[in-house]
Amino acid sequence: MKVSIIGMGWLGVPLAEALIKEGITVKGTTTNPEKKHALRKQGFDCEQLLLNPELADPVPKGVFDTDILFINIPPSTRSKPITYHPRQIEIVKGLAQAQGIKRIIYTSSTSVYPNKNQVATEAEPITSSNTGNPALLNAENLLWENKTYDLTVIRFGGLLGDDRIPGKYFSGKKNVPGHPPVNYIHRKDAVSAVLWIIERNLWNETYNIVCPKHPAKKTVIEKNALDLGFAPPVNYENPEMQQWKEIAADKWCQTKFQFIYDNPLDFTYTSNE
């Protein structure tokens, strides 16, 4: 089996390592030529693929000659217009279909759900007028339209653990939203989830992949601060002012996936630098 990873970053690199351990041939891409050379030195088969949002360079050799295409492109929604990421995905889709790729996994996010103080399931209607992330929702829809491949969309919660410590982002801050439930997934479980989809042939589905337990953000932040020795927030917002959502993982749990960390309070971290 061959898998190509579009986006060899914080998630893509450990995913490549895990796939290779399973005997799968992996190719990857990065936007940065220096990172491409660094990844090659580490033993990865890596090419440069730059979408701005149009294809900036020739199609990288061999990347689209694959059994499964894993699309892991950051949507850059804070710095780019909402049309930018969907156009990137449109380009990748066209390249995949031209090559006859039969299976695609797209990494989306639970940010597509609106914040309306609800428990959000995959069945919740999301439209361009209520979505929390129009760029990602449009990209999802584009991949579903007139597809010639099996597709699975992963809506990851906040990807944390290892060197990403949620509480550290709020250390010393004021008016932090502490009341809402967190919707997190540890990087190790995110990697395992992709392998699970491939091994179990879980195609043509959308999954919320988050921890099934949702402690309050304040509880997670303060445990991180206590365990790792940094300052907690100065104060928290009034709970009545906060909009939130709790992402249901029931559909994903029904696949019998076994979490390493089913509770964000148990996440492990590799650095407190």
Coordinates of C-alpha atoms in Angstrom, one line a residue:
M1 CA 0.0 0.0 0.0
K2 CA 1.1 3.6 -0.7
V3 CA 0.0 6.6 1.2
S4 CA 0.8 10.2 0.3
I5 CA 0.6 12.9 3.0
I6 CA 0.0 16.5 1.8
G7 CA 1.3 18.4 4.7
M8 CA 4.3 16.9 6.6
G9 CA 3.9 19.0 9.7
W10 CA 3.1 18.5 13.4
L11 CA 0.7 15.8 12.6
G12 CA 1.9 14.6 9.2
V13 CA 5.4 13.6 10.4
P14 CA 4.4 11.3 13.2
L15 CA 1.7 9.9 11.0
A16 CA 4.3 9.1 8.3
E17 CA 6.4 7.3 11.0
A18 CA 3.4 5.2 12.1
L19 CA 2.5 4.2 8.6
I20 CA 6.1 3.3 7.7
K21 CA 6.2 1.0 10.8
E22 CA 3.1 -0.7 9.4
G23 CA 5.1 -1.5 6.2
I24 CA 3.3 1.2 4.1
T25 CA 5.2 3.2 1.5
V26 CA 4.8 6.9 2.4
K27 CA 5.5 10.0 0.3
G28 CA 5.0 13.5 1.8
T29 CA 5.0 17.1 0.9
T30 CA 5.9 20.4 2.5
T31 CA 5.7 24.0 1.3
N32 CA 9.2 24.8 2.6
P33 CA 12.3 23.7 0.6
E34 CA 14.5 23.8 3.7
K35 CA 12.1 21.6 5.6
K36 CA 12.0 19.3 2.5
H37 CA 15.7 18.8 2.8
A38 CA 15.6 18.3 6.6
L39 CA 12.9 15.6 6.2
R40 CA 14.8 13.9 3.5
K41 CA 17.8 13.8 5.9
Q42 CA 15.6 12.1 8.4
G43 CA 14.8 9.4 5.8
F44 CA 11.4 10.6 4.6
D45 CA 10.5 10.6 0.9
C46 CA 9.4 14.3 0.7
E47 CA 8.7 16.8 -2.1
Q48 CA 7.7 20.4 -2.2
L49 CA 4.1 21.3 -3.0
L50 CA 3.2 25.0 -2.8
L51 CA -0.4 26.2 -3.4
N52 CA -0.8 30.0 -3.2
P53 CA -3.6 29.0 -3.7
E54 CA -2.7 28.1 -7.3
L55 CA -0.1 25.5 -8.0
A56 CA 3.2 27.4 -7.7
D57 CA 5.6 24.7 -9.0
P58 CA 5.4 21.6 -11.2
V59 CA 3.4 18.7 -9.7
P60 CA 5.8 16.9 -7.4
K61 CA 6.9 13.6 -8.8
G62 CA 5.2 10.5 -7.5
V63 CA 3.1 12.2 -4.8
F64 CA -0.2 11.6 -6.7
D65 CA 0.8 8.0 -7.6
T66 CA -0.8 6.6 -4.4
D67 CA -3.5 4.4 -3.0
I68 CA -4.6 6.9 -0.3
L69 CA -4.2 10.6 -0.3
F70 CA -4.1 12.2 3.2
I71 CA -4.8 16.0 2.9
N72 CA -3.6 17.9 5.8
I73 CA -3.3 21.5 4.6
P74 CA -3.6 24.3 7.2
P75 CA -6.6 26.5 6.1
S76 CA -4.9 29.8 7.1
T77 CA -8.3 31.2 7.9
R78 CA -6.8 34.1 10.0
S79 CA -4.6 35.4 7.3
K80 CA -6.3 34.5 4.0
P81 CA -9.7 35.1 2.5
I82 CA -12.3 32.3 2.9
T83 CA -11.9 31.3 -0.8
Y84 CA -8.2 30.6 -0.4
H85 CA -8.3 27.2 1.2
P86 CA -11.2 25.8 -0.9
R87 CA -9.2 26.7 -4.0
Q88 CA -6.2 24.8 -2.6
I89 CA -8.4 21.8 -2.1
E90 CA -9.9 22.2 -5.6
I91 CA -6.4 22.0 -7.1
V92 CA -5.5 18.9 -5.0
K93 CA -8.8 17.3 -5.9
G94 CA -8.2 17.9 -9.6
L95 CA -4.7 16.4 -9.4
A96 CA -6.0 13.4 -7.5
Q97 CA -8.8 12.7 -10.0
A98 CA -6.5 13.1 -12.9
Q99 CA -4.2 10.4 -11.4
G100 CA -7.2 8.2 -10.6
I101 CA -6.6 8.1 -6.8
K102 CA -9.3 6.0 -5.2
R103 CA -9.2 7.0 -1.5
I104 CA -8.9 10.4 0.2
I105 CA -8.8 11.4 3.8
Y106 CA -9.3 15.1 4.5
T107 CA -8.5 16.7 7.8
S108 CA -11.1 19.3 8.7
S109 CA -11.9 20.6 12.2
T110 CA -14.7 20.8 14.7
S111 CA -14.6 24.6 14.1
V112 CA -17.1 24.0 11.3
Y113 CA -19.8 23.8 13.9
P114 CA -21.4 27.0 15.2
N115 CA -21.1 27.9 18.9
K116 CA -24.7 27.8 20.1
N117 CA -24.3 26.1 23.5
Q118 CA -25.1 22.7 22.0
V119 CA -23.8 19.1 21.8
A120 CA -22.7 18.9 18.1
T121 CA -23.0 15.6 16.2
E122 CA -22.1 14.9 12.6
A123 CA -25.9 15.0 11.8
E124 CA -26.1 18.7 12.8
P125 CA -27.1 20.8 9.8
I126 CA -24.2 23.1 8.9
T127 CA -24.7 25.8 6.3
S128 CA -22.7 28.7 4.9
S129 CA -24.8 31.0 7.1
N130 CA -24.2 29.3 10.4
T131 CA -20.8 27.5 10.1
G132 CA -18.0 28.6 12.4
N133 CA -15.5 28.0 9.6
P134 CA -16.7 28.7 6.1
A135 CA -13.4 27.9 4.4
L136 CA -13.3 24.4 5.9
L137 CA -16.9 23.7 5.3
N138 CA -16.6 24.8 1.7
A139 CA -13.6 22.6 1.2
E140 CA -15.4 19.6 2.7
N141 CA -18.4 20.2 0.4
L142 CA -16.1 20.6 -2.6
L143 CA -14.5 17.2 -1.9
W144 CA -17.9 15.5 -1.6
E145 CA -19.2 16.9 -4.9
N146 CA -19.0 14.7 -8.0
K147 CA -16.3 12.6 -6.4
T148 CA -14.7 9.6 -8.1
Y149 CA -13.1 8.3 -5.0
D150 CA -13.9 7.1 -1.5
L151 CA -13.7 10.0 1.0
T152 CA -13.5 10.2 4.7
V153 CA -13.6 13.6 6.4
I154 CA -12.0 13.9 9.9
R155 CA -13.2 16.7 12.0
F156 CA -10.5 16.9 14.6
G157 CA -10.9 18.7 17.9
G158 CA -8.0 20.8 19.2
L159 CA -4.8 18.9 18.4
L160 CA -2.8 19.0 21.6
G161 CA -0.4 16.9 23.7
D162 CA 3.3 16.4 23.4
D163 CA 4.8 19.9 23.0
R164 CA 1.4 21.6 22.6
I165 CA 0.2 22.5 26.1
P166 CA -3.3 24.0 26.2
G167 CA -2.9 25.8 29.5
K168 CA 0.3 27.6 28.4
Y169 CA -1.6 29.5 25.7
F170 CA -3.6 31.2 28.4
S171 CA -0.9 31.7 31.0
G172 CA -1.1 35.2 32.5
K173 CA -4.0 36.2 30.2
K174 CA -7.1 38.1 31.3
N175 CA -10.8 37.3 30.6
V176 CA -10.1 33.7 29.5
P177 CA -13.1 31.6 28.6
G178 CA -13.0 29.0 31.4
H179 CA -16.5 27.6 31.5
P180 CA -16.9 25.9 28.1
P181 CA -16.2 22.2 27.7
V182 CA -13.0 21.4 25.8
N183 CA -13.0 19.4 22.6
Y184 CA -9.4 18.1 22.4
I185 CA -7.6 15.2 20.9
H186 CA -4.1 14.1 21.7
R187 CA -1.7 13.9 18.8
K188 CA -1.0 10.2 19.5
D189 CA -4.7 9.4 19.2
A190 CA -5.0 11.5 16.1
V191 CA -2.3 9.4 14.4
S192 CA -3.9 6.2 15.6
A193 CA -7.3 7.3 14.3
V194 CA -6.0 7.7 10.8
L195 CA -4.5 4.2 10.9
W196 CA -7.8 2.9 12.2
I197 CA -9.7 4.4 9.3
I198 CA -7.3 2.8 6.8
E199 CA -7.2 -0.6 8.6
R200 CA -11.0 -0.8 9.1
N201 CA -12.0 0.7 5.7
L202 CA -14.1 3.4 7.2
W203 CA -14.8 5.2 4.0
N204 CA -17.4 7.7 2.9
E205 CA -18.1 9.0 6.4
T206 CA -17.5 12.2 8.4
Y207 CA -16.2 11.7 11.9
N208 CA -15.8 14.0 14.9
I209 CA -12.6 12.8 16.4
V210 CA -12.2 14.2 19.9
C211 CA -11.9 12.9 23.4
P212 CA -15.2 11.5 24.6
K213 CA -14.7 13.4 27.9
H214 CA -15.0 17.2 28.0
P215 CA -13.8 18.8 31.2
A216 CA -14.2 22.6 31.5
K217 CA -11.4 24.6 29.9
K218 CA -10.6 26.2 33.3
T219 CA -10.0 22.7 34.8
V220 CA -7.6 21.8 32.1
I221 CA -5.8 25.1 32.1
E222 CA -5.3 25.1 35.9
K223 CA -4.1 21.5 36.0
N224 CA -1.6 22.3 33.3
A225 CA -0.3 25.3 35.3
L226 CA -0.1 23.2 38.5
D227 CA 1.6 20.2 36.8
L228 CA 4.0 22.1 34.6
G229 CA 4.8 25.2 36.8
F230 CA 3.6 28.2 34.9
A231 CA 1.1 30.9 35.8
P232 CA -2.6 30.4 35.4
P233 CA -4.8 33.1 33.8
V234 CA -5.3 36.3 35.7
N235 CA -9.0 35.8 35.5
Y236 CA -11.9 34.3 33.5
E237 CA -14.8 35.6 31.6
N238 CA -18.3 35.7 33.0
P239 CA -19.8 32.3 32.1
E240 CA -23.0 34.0 31.0
M241 CA -21.0 35.7 28.2
Q242 CA -19.5 32.6 26.8
Q243 CA -20.7 30.7 23.7
W244 CA -19.6 27.1 23.4
K245 CA -20.2 23.7 21.8
E246 CA -19.5 20.2 23.0
I247 CA -18.5 17.9 20.2
A248 CA -20.0 14.5 20.4
A249 CA -17.6 11.6 19.7
D250 CA -20.3 8.9 19.8
K251 CA -20.1 8.0 16.1
W252 CA -16.4 7.6 16.3
C253 CA -16.5 5.6 19.5
Q254 CA -19.0 3.2 17.7
T255 CA -16.1 2.1 15.5
K256 CA -14.6 0.5 18.6
F257 CA -11.5 2.8 18.5
Q258 CA -9.5 2.6 21.7
F259 CA -8.2 6.0 22.9
I260 CA -4.9 6.3 24.5
Y261 CA -6.2 9.4 26.2
D262 CA -10.0 9.7 26.5
N263 CA -9.7 12.6 28.9
P264 CA -7.7 15.8 28.2
L265 CA -6.9 15.9 31.9
D266 CA -4.7 12.9 31.3
F267 CA -2.7 14.2 28.3
T268 CA 1.1 13.8 28.5
Y269 CA 3.5 16.5 27.4
T270 CA 7.1 16.4 26.3
S271 CA 8.2 19.9 27.2
N272 CA 7.4 22.8 29.5
E273 CA 9.9 25.1 28.0

